[in-house]
Coordinates of C-alpha atoms and ligand atoms in Angstrom, one line a residue:
M1 CA 18.8 12.6 -44.0
T2 CA 15.3 14.1 -44.0
D3 CA 13.5 11.1 -42.9
L4 CA 15.6 10.4 -39.9
R5 CA 13.8 10.5 -36.6
A6 CA 15.6 11.9 -33.5
D7 CA 16.3 8.4 -32.3
D8 CA 18.0 7.5 -35.5
L9 CA 20.1 10.6 -35.2
R10 CA 21.0 9.6 -31.7
T11 CA 22.2 6.1 -32.9
L12 CA 24.3 7.7 -35.7
A13 CA 25.7 10.4 -33.5
R14 CA 26.8 7.9 -30.8
Q15 CA 28.9 6.1 -33.4
Q16 CA 31.0 9.2 -34.1
I17 CA 31.2 11.2 -30.9
P18 CA 34.1 10.3 -28.5
A19 CA 32.8 8.3 -25.5
E20 CA 33.4 10.8 -22.8
V21 CA 31.8 13.6 -24.9
W22 CA 28.9 11.2 -25.5
D23 CA 28.5 10.7 -21.8
F24 CA 28.6 14.5 -21.1
I25 CA 25.8 15.0 -23.6
E26 CA 23.7 11.9 -22.8
G27 CA 24.0 12.0 -19.1
G28 CA 21.9 13.4 -16.3
S29 CA 22.5 13.8 -12.6
G30 CA 22.3 11.1 -10.0
D31 CA 20.3 8.0 -11.0
E32 CA 19.1 9.8 -14.1
L33 CA 15.5 9.4 -12.9
T34 CA 14.4 12.7 -14.3
V35 CA 16.0 12.1 -17.7
A36 CA 13.9 8.9 -17.9
A37 CA 10.8 10.7 -16.5
N38 CA 10.9 13.4 -19.2
T39 CA 10.5 11.0 -22.1
A40 CA 8.2 8.6 -20.2
A41 CA 5.7 11.5 -19.6
F42 CA 5.4 12.1 -23.3
A43 CA 5.0 8.4 -24.1
A44 CA 2.2 8.1 -21.5
A45 CA 0.0 10.9 -23.0
R46 CA -3.0 9.8 -25.2
L47 CA -4.7 12.0 -27.7
R48 CA -8.4 12.7 -28.5
P49 CA -8.5 13.3 -32.2
R50 CA -11.5 15.1 -33.8
V51 CA -12.7 14.2 -37.2
M52 CA -14.7 15.9 -40.0
V53 CA -12.5 19.1 -39.7
D54 CA -11.1 20.7 -42.8
V55 CA -7.4 20.1 -42.4
S56 CA -6.4 20.6 -46.1
A57 CA -4.2 23.4 -44.9
V58 CA -2.2 23.1 -41.6
D59 CA -0.4 26.0 -40.1
T60 CA 2.5 25.6 -37.6
G61 CA 3.3 29.3 -37.4
V62 CA 3.6 31.0 -34.1
T63 CA 4.5 34.5 -32.7
L64 CA 7.0 34.6 -29.8
L65 CA 8.1 37.8 -28.2
D66 CA 7.0 39.7 -31.3
A67 CA 8.9 37.4 -33.7
R68 CA 7.0 35.5 -36.3
L69 CA 8.3 31.9 -36.5
D70 CA 7.4 29.1 -39.0
T71 CA 7.5 26.5 -36.2
P72 CA 7.0 26.3 -32.5
V73 CA 10.0 23.9 -32.3
G74 CA 13.3 25.6 -31.4
L75 CA 16.7 24.7 -30.1
A76 CA 17.5 24.7 -26.4
P77 CA 20.8 26.2 -25.2
T78 CA 23.6 23.6 -25.0
A79 CA 27.2 24.4 -24.3
Y80 CA 30.2 23.9 -26.5
H81 CA 28.9 22.9 -30.0
Q82 CA 32.4 22.6 -31.3
L83 CA 32.7 19.4 -29.2
V84 CA 30.6 17.8 -31.9
H85 CA 31.2 19.9 -35.1
P86 CA 34.1 22.1 -36.2
D87 CA 31.8 25.0 -37.1
G88 CA 30.0 24.8 -33.8
E89 CA 27.2 27.3 -33.1
V90 CA 27.7 29.0 -36.5
A91 CA 26.4 25.9 -38.2
T92 CA 23.6 25.4 -35.7
A93 CA 22.4 29.0 -36.2
A94 CA 22.5 28.6 -40.0
G95 CA 20.4 25.4 -39.7
A96 CA 17.8 27.2 -37.4
A97 CA 17.7 30.2 -39.7
K98 CA 16.9 28.0 -42.7
E99 CA 13.8 26.8 -40.9
N100 CA 13.0 30.2 -39.4
A101 CA 13.2 28.6 -35.9
L102 CA 14.3 29.9 -32.6
F103 CA 17.9 29.1 -31.4
V104 CA 18.8 29.8 -27.8
V105 CA 22.6 30.2 -27.7
A106 CA 24.4 29.1 -24.6
M107 CA 26.6 31.4 -22.5
F108 CA 29.3 28.7 -23.0
A109 CA 29.0 28.8 -26.8
S110 CA 32.3 27.9 -28.5
R111 CA 31.8 30.6 -31.3
T112 CA 31.5 34.3 -30.7
L113 CA 28.0 35.9 -30.4
E114 CA 28.9 38.1 -33.4
D115 CA 29.8 35.1 -35.6
I116 CA 26.7 33.2 -34.6
A117 CA 24.4 36.1 -35.3
A118 CA 25.9 36.8 -38.8
P119 CA 24.1 34.2 -40.9
A120 CA 21.0 34.0 -38.7
A121 CA 17.7 35.1 -40.1
G122 CA 15.8 33.4 -37.3
P123 CA 15.6 34.9 -33.8
L124 CA 18.4 34.2 -31.4
W125 CA 18.2 34.4 -27.6
L126 CA 21.2 34.2 -25.3
Q127 CA 21.2 32.0 -22.2
L128 CA 23.2 33.3 -19.2
Y129 CA 24.3 31.7 -15.9
W130 CA 24.4 33.9 -12.9
L131 CA 28.2 34.3 -12.4
R132 CA 29.9 35.9 -9.5
D133 CA 31.7 38.0 -12.1
R134 CA 28.7 40.3 -12.6
D135 CA 30.7 42.4 -15.1
A136 CA 31.0 39.4 -17.4
I137 CA 27.2 39.1 -17.4
A138 CA 26.7 42.8 -18.1
R139 CA 29.2 42.7 -20.9
L140 CA 27.5 39.8 -22.6
A141 CA 24.1 41.4 -22.1
R142 CA 25.3 44.5 -24.0
R143 CA 27.0 42.5 -26.7
A144 CA 23.9 40.3 -27.2
A145 CA 21.8 43.4 -27.9
A146 CA 24.4 44.9 -30.2
A147 CA 24.7 41.6 -32.2
G148 CA 20.9 41.5 -32.7
F149 CA 19.9 38.9 -30.2
A150 CA 16.2 39.3 -29.2
A151 CA 16.2 38.1 -25.6
L152 CA 18.3 37.0 -22.6
V153 CA 17.5 33.7 -21.0
L154 CA 18.6 33.4 -17.4
A155 CA 19.1 29.8 -16.3
V156 CA 17.7 29.8 -12.7
D157 CA 18.1 26.1 -11.9
A158 CA 21.9 26.1 -11.5
P159 CA 23.1 27.5 -8.2
R160 CA 25.6 24.7 -8.6
L161 CA 26.0 21.9 -11.1
G162 CA 24.0 18.6 -10.7
R163 CA 26.0 15.6 -9.7
R164 CA 26.7 14.0 -13.1
L165 CA 28.1 10.7 -12.3
R166 CA 29.3 9.9 -15.8
D167 CA 31.4 13.1 -15.9
I168 CA 32.7 12.4 -12.5
R169 CA 33.7 8.8 -13.4
N170 CA 35.3 9.9 -16.7
R171 CA 37.1 12.8 -15.0
F172 CA 35.5 14.9 -17.8
A173 CA 37.1 18.1 -18.8
V174 CA 36.4 20.1 -21.9
D175 CA 39.0 19.7 -24.7
G176 CA 41.3 22.7 -24.5
R177 CA 40.8 23.4 -28.2
V178 CA 37.1 24.1 -27.6
R179 CA 36.6 27.3 -25.6
A180 CA 33.7 29.3 -24.3
V181 CA 35.0 32.2 -26.3
N182 CA 32.5 34.8 -25.2
L183 CA 34.0 34.8 -21.7
D184 CA 37.6 35.6 -20.5
A185 CA 39.8 32.5 -20.7
S186 CA 40.8 33.0 -17.0
L187 CA 37.1 32.7 -16.0
M188 CA 36.7 29.4 -17.8
A189 CA 40.1 27.8 -17.0
A190 CA 38.9 25.2 -14.6
S191 CA 36.5 23.7 -17.2
H192 CA 39.6 22.4 -19.1
D193 CA 41.7 21.4 -16.2
R194 CA 41.6 17.6 -15.4
Q195 CA 43.1 18.3 -12.0
A196 CA 40.3 20.8 -11.1
G197 CA 38.1 18.1 -9.7
A198 CA 36.5 14.8 -10.7
S199 CA 34.3 16.7 -13.0
A200 CA 36.1 19.8 -14.3
L201 CA 32.7 21.3 -15.2
A202 CA 31.4 20.9 -11.6
A203 CA 34.6 22.4 -10.3
H204 CA 34.3 25.3 -12.6
A205 CA 30.7 25.9 -11.6
A206 CA 31.6 25.8 -7.9
Q207 CA 34.2 28.5 -8.6
T208 CA 32.3 30.8 -10.8
F209 CA 28.5 30.3 -10.4
D210 CA 26.8 32.6 -7.8
A211 CA 24.5 30.5 -5.7
S212 CA 23.0 33.6 -3.9
L213 CA 20.7 34.5 -6.9
T214 CA 17.2 35.4 -5.8
W215 CA 14.2 37.3 -7.3
A216 CA 15.6 40.6 -6.0
D217 CA 18.6 40.2 -8.4
L218 CA 16.5 40.2 -11.5
A219 CA 16.1 44.0 -11.5
W220 CA 19.9 44.3 -11.9
L221 CA 19.9 42.3 -15.1
R222 CA 16.8 44.1 -16.5
E223 CA 18.5 47.4 -15.9
R224 CA 21.5 46.4 -17.8
S225 CA 19.9 45.4 -21.0
P226 CA 17.0 46.6 -23.2
L227 CA 16.4 42.9 -24.1
P228 CA 13.5 41.0 -22.5
V229 CA 14.5 38.6 -19.8
V230 CA 13.3 35.0 -20.0
L231 CA 13.6 32.6 -17.0
K232 CA 14.7 29.0 -17.8
G233 CA 14.2 26.3 -15.2
I234 CA 10.8 26.9 -13.8
L235 CA 8.9 23.8 -12.5
T236 CA 6.2 25.0 -10.1
A237 CA 3.2 27.3 -10.0
E238 CA 4.8 29.2 -7.2
D239 CA 7.9 30.1 -9.2
A240 CA 5.9 30.8 -12.3
A241 CA 3.8 33.3 -10.5
A242 CA 6.9 34.9 -9.0
A243 CA 8.5 35.1 -12.5
V244 CA 5.5 37.0 -13.8
A245 CA 5.5 39.3 -10.8
H246 CA 9.2 40.1 -11.4
G247 CA 8.7 40.9 -15.0
A248 CA 9.8 37.8 -16.8
A249 CA 9.1 38.1 -20.6
A250 CA 8.6 34.4 -20.8
V251 CA 9.3 31.2 -18.8
I252 CA 10.9 28.0 -19.9
V253 CA 9.6 24.9 -18.0
S254 CA 12.8 22.9 -17.7
N255 CA 14.6 20.5 -15.5
H256 CA 17.8 21.1 -17.5
G257 CA 17.3 17.7 -19.3
G258 CA 17.5 15.9 -16.0
R259 CA 21.0 17.3 -15.4
Q260 CA 20.3 19.3 -12.2
L261 CA 18.0 18.0 -9.4
D262 CA 17.6 14.3 -10.0
G263 CA 14.1 13.3 -9.0
A264 CA 12.7 16.6 -10.2
V265 CA 9.3 16.4 -11.8
A266 CA 9.1 15.6 -15.6
T267 CA 8.6 18.8 -17.5
L268 CA 5.4 17.7 -19.2
D269 CA 4.0 17.0 -15.7
A270 CA 5.0 20.4 -14.4
L271 CA 3.7 22.3 -17.5
P272 CA 0.0 22.4 -16.6
E273 CA 0.5 24.1 -13.2
V274 CA 2.9 26.6 -14.7
V275 CA 0.5 27.4 -17.6
E276 CA -2.3 27.9 -15.1
A277 CA -0.2 30.2 -12.8
V278 CA 1.1 32.3 -15.7
D279 CA -2.5 32.6 -17.0
G280 CA -1.5 34.1 -20.3
A281 CA 0.7 36.9 -18.8
C282 CA 3.7 35.7 -20.9
P283 CA 4.6 32.9 -23.2
V284 CA 5.5 29.5 -21.7
L285 CA 8.1 27.3 -23.4
V286 CA 9.1 23.8 -22.4
D287 CA 12.1 21.5 -22.9
G288 CA 13.1 18.0 -21.8
G289 CA 12.5 14.8 -23.7
V290 CA 10.9 16.4 -26.8
R291 CA 11.9 14.1 -29.6
S292 CA 9.0 14.1 -32.2
G293 CA 6.2 16.2 -33.6
R294 CA 3.8 14.2 -31.4
D295 CA 5.8 15.2 -28.3
A296 CA 5.6 18.8 -29.5
L297 CA 1.8 18.5 -30.1
I298 CA 1.3 17.1 -26.6
A299 CA 3.2 20.0 -25.0
L300 CA 1.4 22.6 -27.1
A301 CA -1.9 21.0 -26.1
L302 CA -1.0 21.4 -22.4
G303 CA -0.5 25.1 -22.9
A304 CA 3.1 25.5 -24.1
D305 CA 3.7 28.2 -26.8
A306 CA 6.8 26.5 -28.0
V307 CA 9.1 23.5 -27.3
L308 CA 12.9 23.3 -27.4
L309 CA 15.2 20.4 -28.3
G310 CA 18.3 19.9 -26.3
R311 CA 20.3 16.7 -27.0
P312 CA 18.7 16.2 -30.5
T313 CA 20.3 19.4 -31.6
L314 CA 23.7 18.0 -30.8
W315 CA 23.0 14.7 -32.5
A316 CA 21.9 16.5 -35.6
L317 CA 24.8 18.9 -35.6
A318 CA 27.3 16.0 -35.1
T319 CA 25.9 14.0 -37.9
G320 CA 24.9 16.6 -40.5
G321 CA 26.2 20.1 -39.6
S322 CA 23.9 22.9 -40.5
D323 CA 21.9 20.8 -42.9
G324 CA 21.5 18.2 -40.2
V325 CA 20.1 20.8 -37.8
A326 CA 17.7 22.2 -40.5
D327 CA 16.6 18.6 -41.3
L328 CA 15.9 17.9 -37.7
L329 CA 13.8 21.0 -37.3
R330 CA 11.9 20.4 -40.6
H331 CA 11.3 16.7 -39.7
V332 CA 9.9 17.5 -36.2
T333 CA 7.8 20.3 -37.7
D334 CA 6.5 18.2 -40.6
D335 CA 5.7 15.5 -38.0
L336 CA 3.8 18.0 -35.9
A337 CA 1.8 19.2 -38.9
H338 CA 1.0 15.6 -39.9
D339 CA -0.3 14.9 -36.4
M340 CA -2.2 18.2 -36.3
A341 CA -4.0 17.1 -39.5
L342 CA -4.8 13.6 -38.1
A343 CA -6.0 15.1 -34.8
G344 CA -8.3 17.6 -36.6
R345 CA -6.4 20.7 -35.4
P346 CA -5.4 22.8 -38.5
S347 CA -3.7 25.6 -36.5
L348 CA -2.0 25.9 -33.2
R349 CA -5.0 27.9 -32.0
D350 CA -7.0 24.7 -32.2
V351 CA -4.5 22.8 -30.1
D352 CA -5.8 22.8 -26.6
R353 CA -6.2 20.6 -23.5
R354 CA -9.2 18.8 -25.0
L355 CA -6.7 17.0 -27.2
I356 CA -5.2 15.1 -24.2
R357 CA -7.2 12.3 -22.7
A358 CA -5.9 12.4 -19.1
V359 CA -2.8 13.6 -17.4
T360 CA -1.7 11.6 -14.5
N361 CA 0.8 13.3 -12.2
A362 CA 1.9 10.2 -10.4
R363 CA 4.4 8.1 -12.2
Ligands
FMN401 C1 25.1 18.6 -23.4 C2 24.2 19.6 -22.8 C3 24.6 20.9 -22.5 C4 23.7 21.8 -21.9 N1 24.2 23.0 -21.7 C5 23.3 23.9 -21.2 C6 23.7 25.3 -21.0 O1 24.9 25.6 -21.2 N2 22.8 26.2 -20.5 C7 21.6 25.8 -20.2 O2 20.8 26.6 -19.7 N3 21.1 24.5 -20.4 C8 22.0 23.6 -20.9 N4 21.5 22.4 -21.1 C9 20.1 22.0 -20.9 C10 19.2 22.3 -22.1 O3 19.1 23.6 -22.4 C11 17.8 21.7 -22.0 O4 17.2 22.2 -20.8 C12 17.8 20.2 -22.0 O5 18.8 19.6 -22.8 C13 16.4 19.7 -22.6 O6 16.3 18.3 -22.5 P1 16.5 17.3 -23.8 O7 18.0 17.2 -23.9 O8 15.9 16.1 -23.2 O9 15.9 17.9 -25.0 C14 22.4 21.4 -21.7 C15 22.0 20.1 -22.0 C16 22.8 19.2 -22.6 C17 22.3 17.8 -22.9
7N5_402 C1 29.0 24.2 -16.7 C2 27.9 23.5 -17.4 C3 27.9 23.5 -18.9 C4 26.7 23.2 -19.6 C5 26.0 22.0 -19.1 O1 26.5 20.9 -19.1 C6 24.7 22.1 -18.6 O2 24.3 23.2 -18.4 O3 24.0 21.1 -18.4

C-alpha cells in the first residue's frame, strides 16, 4: 500500500465505489474547467534546484496555529466519509493522527465530533457552512471547542451549491443510512430525498444555506467560540486583505476542488496574490489538485504554509481505511522530503519562490 501514488489510489477506489457516489466525489461544477485547471497549474510549474547543499537531514515539520505538525500535508474537509468506509471520519482521524497531520472535519461529517476527536492525537479543525439556522452553528462551535478541536473553518465560497451536472443527471441523494449526525435530522432531510430536486444536495443547500453572509457576520461567529476562525475559499488579494482585517486566524486558498464557481482561477495561480496580500499576518493554506509531494513543494514555494488533500483522502479511506489514510499522508510527505533533498532545500524555511522558475497566470 505504501508505494501507491494518489493516482493509483484513484484507480483502485473507482473500482469499488458505487458509480453515483464516484460521480459525487470526482465531479466539479459546470464544464469542470476549474477541476482541470487545478491539476494543470501544478503540472506546469518548473523547479530551480540548488546543489552542493547538505541535505543529509530533511525536515518537513511545521507549526500551524500553535500546533507542531510532522508534515505540512493535511486533509481537506469532505462530507460524508461513511459513503466510502463504514467507520467514516473516525478512521480518517485515526489515519491523520498516526502521521501527526491536520484533519479538517466537515460540518456534514457522518460520525459525531466526539467520536472523531477520541482517537486523534493530531489537530482537528471543524469546517462550517453558514446556515440560516444560526443556533445550529453556535451549538457546533461550542461542541467543537469542548471536544478539543483547535479551530473553526468557515467555508465562504458556498452561498449556494455549484451546479454539479453529474449529480443533477444522476438525481444524486445521500444514502439514508449515511447521515450528517452532528446536525438535526430535520435540517438535513432534503439531502436524502430523491424528490427534493435533481440534485438533493443542491436542493438542501438552497433550503438551508444562508446566502446573505458578509464580512460583518464574522464577529458573530468569533463571539460564540474561543476557537480561532479560519476562512476557506479565498481566491483574491482583495478578499485575503479583508480576511486579515476581520481577524481571520488563517486563510485557505480554495475553489472547493472546482465544485463551486466553474471557471474560477486555479488555486496555485491565486496563491501568490493571496500570500502577498496577507503579508505574513496569518498562515495561508491551499487545496485543489494537490496529488504529490512535488505539488506540495510547489505550493509551499509559492508561499503556502500547508496544503490539504480533498479527493485523495476519500480514495485512501475507501481503499484502505485508517491505514490507507496514514499511508497516503506518509507517501506524500516522503515524496515531499525526497524532492526537498533533490532541490537542495533541507527544511521548509529554505523553500521559497526562488525554487519556481516562472509562474504564468494565463492558461
Ligand atoms: C466529495 C467532496 C466533498 C466535499 N465536501 C466539502 C465540505 O463538506 N465542506 C467544504 O468546505 N469543502 C468540501 N469539499 C471541498 C474540499 O474541502 C476541497 O476544497 C477540495 O476537495 C480540494 O480539491 P481536491 O479534491 O482537488 O484535493 C468537498 C470536496 C469533495 C471532492
Ligand atoms: C451540501 C454539500 C456537501 C459537501 C459537498 O459536496 C461540497 O461541499 O462540495
